[in-house]
Short mmCIF file of C-alpha atoms in Angstrom, two decimals:
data_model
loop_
_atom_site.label_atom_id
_atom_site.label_comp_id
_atom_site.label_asym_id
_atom_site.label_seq_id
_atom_site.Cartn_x
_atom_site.Cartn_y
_atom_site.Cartn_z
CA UNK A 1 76.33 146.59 50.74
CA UNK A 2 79.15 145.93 52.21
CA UNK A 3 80.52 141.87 53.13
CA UNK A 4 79.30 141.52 56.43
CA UNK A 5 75.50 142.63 55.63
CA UNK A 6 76.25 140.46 52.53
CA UNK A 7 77.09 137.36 54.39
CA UNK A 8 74.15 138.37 56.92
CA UNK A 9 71.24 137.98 54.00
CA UNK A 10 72.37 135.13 52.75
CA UNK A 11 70.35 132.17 53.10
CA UNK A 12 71.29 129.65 56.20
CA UNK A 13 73.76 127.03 55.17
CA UNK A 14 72.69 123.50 54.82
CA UNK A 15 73.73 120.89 56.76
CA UNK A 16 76.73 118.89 55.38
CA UNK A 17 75.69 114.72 54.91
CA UNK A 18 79.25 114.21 57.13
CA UNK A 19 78.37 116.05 60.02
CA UNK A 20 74.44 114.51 60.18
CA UNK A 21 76.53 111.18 60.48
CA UNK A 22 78.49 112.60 63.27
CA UNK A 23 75.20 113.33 64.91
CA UNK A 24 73.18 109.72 63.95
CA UNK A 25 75.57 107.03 63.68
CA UNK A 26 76.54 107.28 67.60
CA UNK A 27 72.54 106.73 68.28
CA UNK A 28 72.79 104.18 65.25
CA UNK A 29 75.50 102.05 67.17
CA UNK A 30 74.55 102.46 70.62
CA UNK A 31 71.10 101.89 69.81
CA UNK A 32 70.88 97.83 69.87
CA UNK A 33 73.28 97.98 72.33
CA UNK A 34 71.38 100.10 75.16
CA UNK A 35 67.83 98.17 74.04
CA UNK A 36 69.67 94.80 74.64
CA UNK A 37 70.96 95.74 77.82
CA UNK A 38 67.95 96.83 79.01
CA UNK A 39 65.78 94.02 77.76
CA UNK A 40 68.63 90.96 79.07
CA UNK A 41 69.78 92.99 82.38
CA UNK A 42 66.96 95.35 83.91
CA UNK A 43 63.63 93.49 81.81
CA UNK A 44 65.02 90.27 83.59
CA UNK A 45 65.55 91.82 87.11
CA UNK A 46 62.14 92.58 87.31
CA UNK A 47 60.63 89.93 85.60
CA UNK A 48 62.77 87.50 88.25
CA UNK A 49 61.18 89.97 91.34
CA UNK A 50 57.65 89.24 89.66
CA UNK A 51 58.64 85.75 89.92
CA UNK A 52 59.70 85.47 93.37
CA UNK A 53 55.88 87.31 94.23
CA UNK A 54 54.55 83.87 92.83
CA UNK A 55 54.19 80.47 93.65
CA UNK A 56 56.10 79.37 90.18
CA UNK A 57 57.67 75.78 90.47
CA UNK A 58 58.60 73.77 87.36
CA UNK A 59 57.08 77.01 84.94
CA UNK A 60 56.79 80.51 85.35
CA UNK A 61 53.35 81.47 86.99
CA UNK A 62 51.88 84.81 87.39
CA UNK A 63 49.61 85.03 89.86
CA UNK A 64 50.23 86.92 92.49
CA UNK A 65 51.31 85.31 95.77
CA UNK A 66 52.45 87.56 98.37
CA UNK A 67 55.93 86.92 100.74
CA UNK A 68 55.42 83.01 100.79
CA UNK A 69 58.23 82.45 98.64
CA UNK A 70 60.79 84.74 100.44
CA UNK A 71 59.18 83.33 104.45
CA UNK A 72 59.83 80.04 102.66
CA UNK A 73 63.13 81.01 102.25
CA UNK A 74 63.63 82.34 105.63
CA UNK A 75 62.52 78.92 106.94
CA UNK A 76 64.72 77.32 105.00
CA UNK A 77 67.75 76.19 106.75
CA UNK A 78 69.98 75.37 103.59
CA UNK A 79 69.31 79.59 103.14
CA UNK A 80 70.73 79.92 106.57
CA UNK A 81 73.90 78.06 105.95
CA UNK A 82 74.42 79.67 102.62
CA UNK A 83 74.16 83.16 104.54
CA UNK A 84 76.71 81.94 107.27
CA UNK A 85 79.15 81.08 104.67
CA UNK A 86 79.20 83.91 102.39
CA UNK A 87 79.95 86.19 105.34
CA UNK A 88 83.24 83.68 106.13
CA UNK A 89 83.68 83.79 102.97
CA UNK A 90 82.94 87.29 101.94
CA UNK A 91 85.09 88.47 104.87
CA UNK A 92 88.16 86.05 104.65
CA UNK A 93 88.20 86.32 100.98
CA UNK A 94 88.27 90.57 100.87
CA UNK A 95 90.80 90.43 103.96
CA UNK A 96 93.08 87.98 102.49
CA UNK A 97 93.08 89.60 99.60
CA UNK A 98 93.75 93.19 100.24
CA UNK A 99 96.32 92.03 103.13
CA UNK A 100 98.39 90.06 100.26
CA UNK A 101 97.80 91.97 97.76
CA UNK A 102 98.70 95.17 99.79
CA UNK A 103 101.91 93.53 100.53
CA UNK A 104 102.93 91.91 97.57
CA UNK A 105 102.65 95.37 95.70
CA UNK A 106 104.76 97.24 98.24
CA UNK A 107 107.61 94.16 97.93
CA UNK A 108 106.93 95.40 94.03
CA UNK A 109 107.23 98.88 94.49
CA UNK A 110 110.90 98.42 95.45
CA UNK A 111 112.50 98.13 92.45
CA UNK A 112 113.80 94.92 92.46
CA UNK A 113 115.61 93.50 89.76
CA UNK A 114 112.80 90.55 88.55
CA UNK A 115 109.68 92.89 88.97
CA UNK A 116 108.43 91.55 85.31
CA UNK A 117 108.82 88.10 86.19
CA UNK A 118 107.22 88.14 89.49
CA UNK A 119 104.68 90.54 88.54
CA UNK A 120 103.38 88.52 85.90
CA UNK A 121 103.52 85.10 87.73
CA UNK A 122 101.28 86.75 90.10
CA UNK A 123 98.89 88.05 87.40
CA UNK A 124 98.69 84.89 85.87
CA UNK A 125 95.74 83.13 87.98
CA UNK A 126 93.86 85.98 86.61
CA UNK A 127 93.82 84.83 83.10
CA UNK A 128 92.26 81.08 84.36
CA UNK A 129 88.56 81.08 84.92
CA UNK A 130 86.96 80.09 87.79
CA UNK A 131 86.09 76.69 86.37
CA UNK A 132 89.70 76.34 85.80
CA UNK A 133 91.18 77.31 89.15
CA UNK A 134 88.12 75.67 90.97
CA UNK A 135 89.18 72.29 89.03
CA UNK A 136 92.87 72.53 89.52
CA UNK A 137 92.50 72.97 93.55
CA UNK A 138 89.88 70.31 93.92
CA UNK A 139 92.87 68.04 92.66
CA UNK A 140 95.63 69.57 94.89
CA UNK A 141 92.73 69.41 97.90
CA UNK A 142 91.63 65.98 97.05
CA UNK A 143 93.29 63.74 99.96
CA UNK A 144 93.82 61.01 97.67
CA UNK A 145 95.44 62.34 95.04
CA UNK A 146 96.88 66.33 96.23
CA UNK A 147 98.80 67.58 99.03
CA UNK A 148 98.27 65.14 101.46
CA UNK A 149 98.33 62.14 99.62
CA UNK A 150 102.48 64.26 98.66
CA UNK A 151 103.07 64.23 101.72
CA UNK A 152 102.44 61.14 102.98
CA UNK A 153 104.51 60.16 100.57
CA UNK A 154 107.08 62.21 101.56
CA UNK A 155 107.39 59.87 104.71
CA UNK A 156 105.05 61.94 106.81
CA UNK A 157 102.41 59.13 107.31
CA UNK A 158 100.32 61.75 110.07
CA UNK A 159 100.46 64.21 108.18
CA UNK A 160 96.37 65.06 107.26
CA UNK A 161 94.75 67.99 105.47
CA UNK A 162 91.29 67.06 104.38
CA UNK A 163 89.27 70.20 104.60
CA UNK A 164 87.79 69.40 101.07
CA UNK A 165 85.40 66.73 102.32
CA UNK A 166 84.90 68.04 105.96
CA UNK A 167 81.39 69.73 106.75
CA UNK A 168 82.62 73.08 108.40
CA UNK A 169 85.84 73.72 106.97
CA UNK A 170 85.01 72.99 102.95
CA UNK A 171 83.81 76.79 102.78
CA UNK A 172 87.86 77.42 103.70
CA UNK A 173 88.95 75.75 100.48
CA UNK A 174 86.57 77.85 98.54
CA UNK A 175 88.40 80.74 100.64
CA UNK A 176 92.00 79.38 99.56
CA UNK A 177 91.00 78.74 95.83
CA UNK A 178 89.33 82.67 95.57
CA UNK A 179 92.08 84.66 97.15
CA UNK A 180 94.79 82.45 95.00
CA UNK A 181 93.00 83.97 92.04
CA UNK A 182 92.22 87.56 92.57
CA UNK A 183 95.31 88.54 95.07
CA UNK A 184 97.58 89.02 91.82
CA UNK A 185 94.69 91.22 90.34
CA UNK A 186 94.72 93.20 94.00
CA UNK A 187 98.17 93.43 93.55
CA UNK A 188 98.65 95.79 90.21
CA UNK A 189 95.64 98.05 91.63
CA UNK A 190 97.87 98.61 94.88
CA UNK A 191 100.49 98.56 92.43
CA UNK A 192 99.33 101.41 89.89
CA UNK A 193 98.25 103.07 93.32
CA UNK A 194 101.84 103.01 94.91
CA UNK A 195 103.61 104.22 91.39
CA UNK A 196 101.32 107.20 91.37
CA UNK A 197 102.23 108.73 94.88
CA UNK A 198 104.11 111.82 94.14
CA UNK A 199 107.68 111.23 95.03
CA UNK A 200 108.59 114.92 96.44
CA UNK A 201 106.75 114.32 99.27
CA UNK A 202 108.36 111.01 99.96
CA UNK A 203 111.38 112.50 99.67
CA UNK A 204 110.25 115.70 101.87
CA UNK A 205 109.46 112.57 104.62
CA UNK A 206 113.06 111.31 103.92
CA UNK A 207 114.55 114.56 104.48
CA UNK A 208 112.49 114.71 107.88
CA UNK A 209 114.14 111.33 108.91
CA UNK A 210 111.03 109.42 108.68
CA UNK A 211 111.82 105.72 108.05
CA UNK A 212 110.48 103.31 105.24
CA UNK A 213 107.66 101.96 107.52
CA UNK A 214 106.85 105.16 108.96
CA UNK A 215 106.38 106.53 105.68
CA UNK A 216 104.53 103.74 104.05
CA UNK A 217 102.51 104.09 107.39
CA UNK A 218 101.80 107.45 107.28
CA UNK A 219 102.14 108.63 104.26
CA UNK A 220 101.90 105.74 101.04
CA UNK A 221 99.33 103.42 102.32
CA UNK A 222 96.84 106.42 103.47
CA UNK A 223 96.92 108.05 100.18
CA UNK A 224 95.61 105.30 98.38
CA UNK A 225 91.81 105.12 99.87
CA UNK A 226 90.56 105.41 96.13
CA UNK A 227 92.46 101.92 95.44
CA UNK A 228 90.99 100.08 98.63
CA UNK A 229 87.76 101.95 97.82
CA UNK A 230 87.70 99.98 94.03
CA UNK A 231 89.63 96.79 95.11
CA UNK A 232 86.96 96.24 98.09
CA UNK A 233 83.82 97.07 95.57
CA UNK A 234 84.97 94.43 93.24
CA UNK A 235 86.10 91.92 95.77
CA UNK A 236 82.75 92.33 97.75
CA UNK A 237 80.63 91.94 94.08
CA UNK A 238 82.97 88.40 93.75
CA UNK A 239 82.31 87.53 96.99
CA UNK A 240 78.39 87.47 96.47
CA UNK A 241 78.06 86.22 93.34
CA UNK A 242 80.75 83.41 93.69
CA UNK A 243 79.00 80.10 91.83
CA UNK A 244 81.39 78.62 89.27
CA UNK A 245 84.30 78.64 91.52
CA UNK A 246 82.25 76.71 94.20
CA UNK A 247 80.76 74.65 91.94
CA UNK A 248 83.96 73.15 90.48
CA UNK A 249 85.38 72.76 93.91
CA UNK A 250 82.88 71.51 96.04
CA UNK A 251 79.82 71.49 94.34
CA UNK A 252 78.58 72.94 97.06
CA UNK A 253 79.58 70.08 99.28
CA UNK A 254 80.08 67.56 101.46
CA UNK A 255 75.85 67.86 102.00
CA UNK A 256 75.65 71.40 101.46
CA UNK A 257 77.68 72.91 103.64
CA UNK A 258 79.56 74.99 101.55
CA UNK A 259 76.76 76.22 99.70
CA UNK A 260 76.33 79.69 98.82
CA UNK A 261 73.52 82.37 97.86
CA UNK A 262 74.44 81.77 94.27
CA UNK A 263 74.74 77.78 94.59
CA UNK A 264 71.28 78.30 96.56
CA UNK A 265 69.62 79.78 93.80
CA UNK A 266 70.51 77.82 90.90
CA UNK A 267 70.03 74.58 92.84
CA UNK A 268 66.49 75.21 93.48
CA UNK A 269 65.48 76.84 90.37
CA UNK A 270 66.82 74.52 87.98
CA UNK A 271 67.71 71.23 89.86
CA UNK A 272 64.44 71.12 92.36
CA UNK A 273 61.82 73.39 90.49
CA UNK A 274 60.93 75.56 92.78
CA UNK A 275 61.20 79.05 90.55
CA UNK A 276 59.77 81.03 92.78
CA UNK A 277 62.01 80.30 95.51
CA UNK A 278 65.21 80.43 93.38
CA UNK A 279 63.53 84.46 92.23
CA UNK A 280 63.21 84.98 95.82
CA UNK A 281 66.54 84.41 96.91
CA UNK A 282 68.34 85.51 93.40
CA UNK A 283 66.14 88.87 94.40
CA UNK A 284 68.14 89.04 98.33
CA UNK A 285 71.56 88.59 96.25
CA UNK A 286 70.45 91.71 94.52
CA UNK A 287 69.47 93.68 97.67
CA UNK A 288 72.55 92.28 99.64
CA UNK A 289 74.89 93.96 96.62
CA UNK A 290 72.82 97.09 96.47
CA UNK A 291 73.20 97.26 100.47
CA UNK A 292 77.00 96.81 100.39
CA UNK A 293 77.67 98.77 97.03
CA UNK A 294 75.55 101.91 97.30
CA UNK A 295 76.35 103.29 100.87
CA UNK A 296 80.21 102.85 99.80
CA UNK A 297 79.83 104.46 96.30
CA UNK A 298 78.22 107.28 98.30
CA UNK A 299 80.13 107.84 101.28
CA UNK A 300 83.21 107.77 98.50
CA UNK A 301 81.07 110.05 96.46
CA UNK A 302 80.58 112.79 99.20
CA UNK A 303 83.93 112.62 100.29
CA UNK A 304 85.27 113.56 96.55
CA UNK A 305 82.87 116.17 96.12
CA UNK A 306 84.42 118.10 99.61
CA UNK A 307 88.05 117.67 98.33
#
């Protein structure tokens, strides 16, 4: 018999105990994990859509009750203004920050000698909650103690910026506060973006005689779709969910009129105990991200999949 026919009618070798661990502790680990999240994440989601199907008010009920939470909703103006101002909001807040943060990054991308100075003084509203930054701008807002109160006196005794505690333009202050915050964040995506653009073809352009603009224009700012495709996914998933940041700054004032869906939600649900309405509305935040989110991720999706 030779070796191979020897090695062929031998029995099957057993396992060894280290590679069985290779194969169960990943399930071991993940395990708790994966139940948690969906127990805390997707057992919640629906439990909150059951709940806006009922007329629950101070306690959870059960019993099925049809649309009369979400028409209540509809019919509520409150709902109405919160809508209004998370699209100013929403859209001021993604413009601002992609226009900034666009150009901040390109001023970056030219070398200069203090890029790791400026680059993290720009980055550093991102390590501050939005508590934090919500809290510090109510100050500088505040007409009596920020910017205005400064200066007036500064000698400029006309001189009047109150937006904090006017009905109609409070929502801009939430606007100011938000894109203070995330533009730096913007910033090193558009960053990253701009240092990965392959530099022959820049150079190619050069050799062409196509100027700076024209080949930021052209060239630079085209190429980097996938970072405007990310940066305006996580801006728009900000945008919608805003609540601490409005709720340090305003509070969701003066009245109400810079309330949004978030503020909406937890003001009913835990403040006036009405849970059904609060599910009801916490259930359109989820359809308003799904409606924004999806159609992006799969337009983007199709478009990688054709090169």
């Amino acid at each position: 018999m030779n070796a191979s026919a020897a090695r062929a009618a031998a029995p099957p070798a057993r396992p060894r105990f280290r590679d069985a661990t290779d194969v169960v502790l990943p399930k071991i680990v993940l395990g708790p994990t994966l139940l948690c999240a969906l127990i805390f994440i997707y057992g919640f989601i629906l439990w909150t859509a059951w709940l806006s199907f009922t007329e629950s008010r101070l306690l959870p009920r059960y019993d099925f009750a049809g649309l009369v939470q979400y028409i209540a909703l509809f019919e509520n103006e409150r709902w109405w203004t919160a809508l209004r101002n998370l699209a100013v909001f929403g859209s001021l807040f993604i413009a601002v920050c992609l226009g900034t943060g666009l150009l901040l990054a390109i001023l970056l991308d030219q070398r200069i000698r203090a890029e790791g100075f400026l680059r993290a003084v720009y980055l550093y509203p991102m390590a501050l909650s939005f508590i934090v930054t919500g809290t510090a701008w109510r100050w500088i807002l505040n007409p009596g103690l920020g910017f205005q109160h400064l200066m007036r006196s500064w000698g400029f005794e006309d001189f009047t910026f109150d937006w904090i505690v006017t009905p109609g333009m409070s929502i801009y202050t939430v606007v100011i506060a938000g894109a203070w915050q995330s533009t730096g964040f913007v910033m090193a995506l558009f960053l990253a973006g701009l240092r990965g653009v392959d530099e022959s073809i820049i150079k190619a352009a050069q050799v062409d005689g196509a100027g700076l603009v024209r080949i930021y224009t052209r060239i630079i700012i085209p190429s980097l779709r996938p970072v405007f495709f990310s940066a305006l996914i996580i801006l728009a998933h900000i945008a919608i969910k805003s609540f601490d940041l409005v709720m340090a700054l305003t509070g969701g004032g003066p009245g109400f009129s810079s309330d949004l869906p978030a503020t909406f939600m937890y003001t009913f649900a835990f403040n006036r105990n009405q849970i059904g309405l609060g599910a009801a509305s916490a259930m359109m935040m989820l359809i308003t991200v799904v409606a924004v989110i999806v159609p992006l991720m799969y337009s983007e999706t199709r478009r990688t999949h054709r090169g």
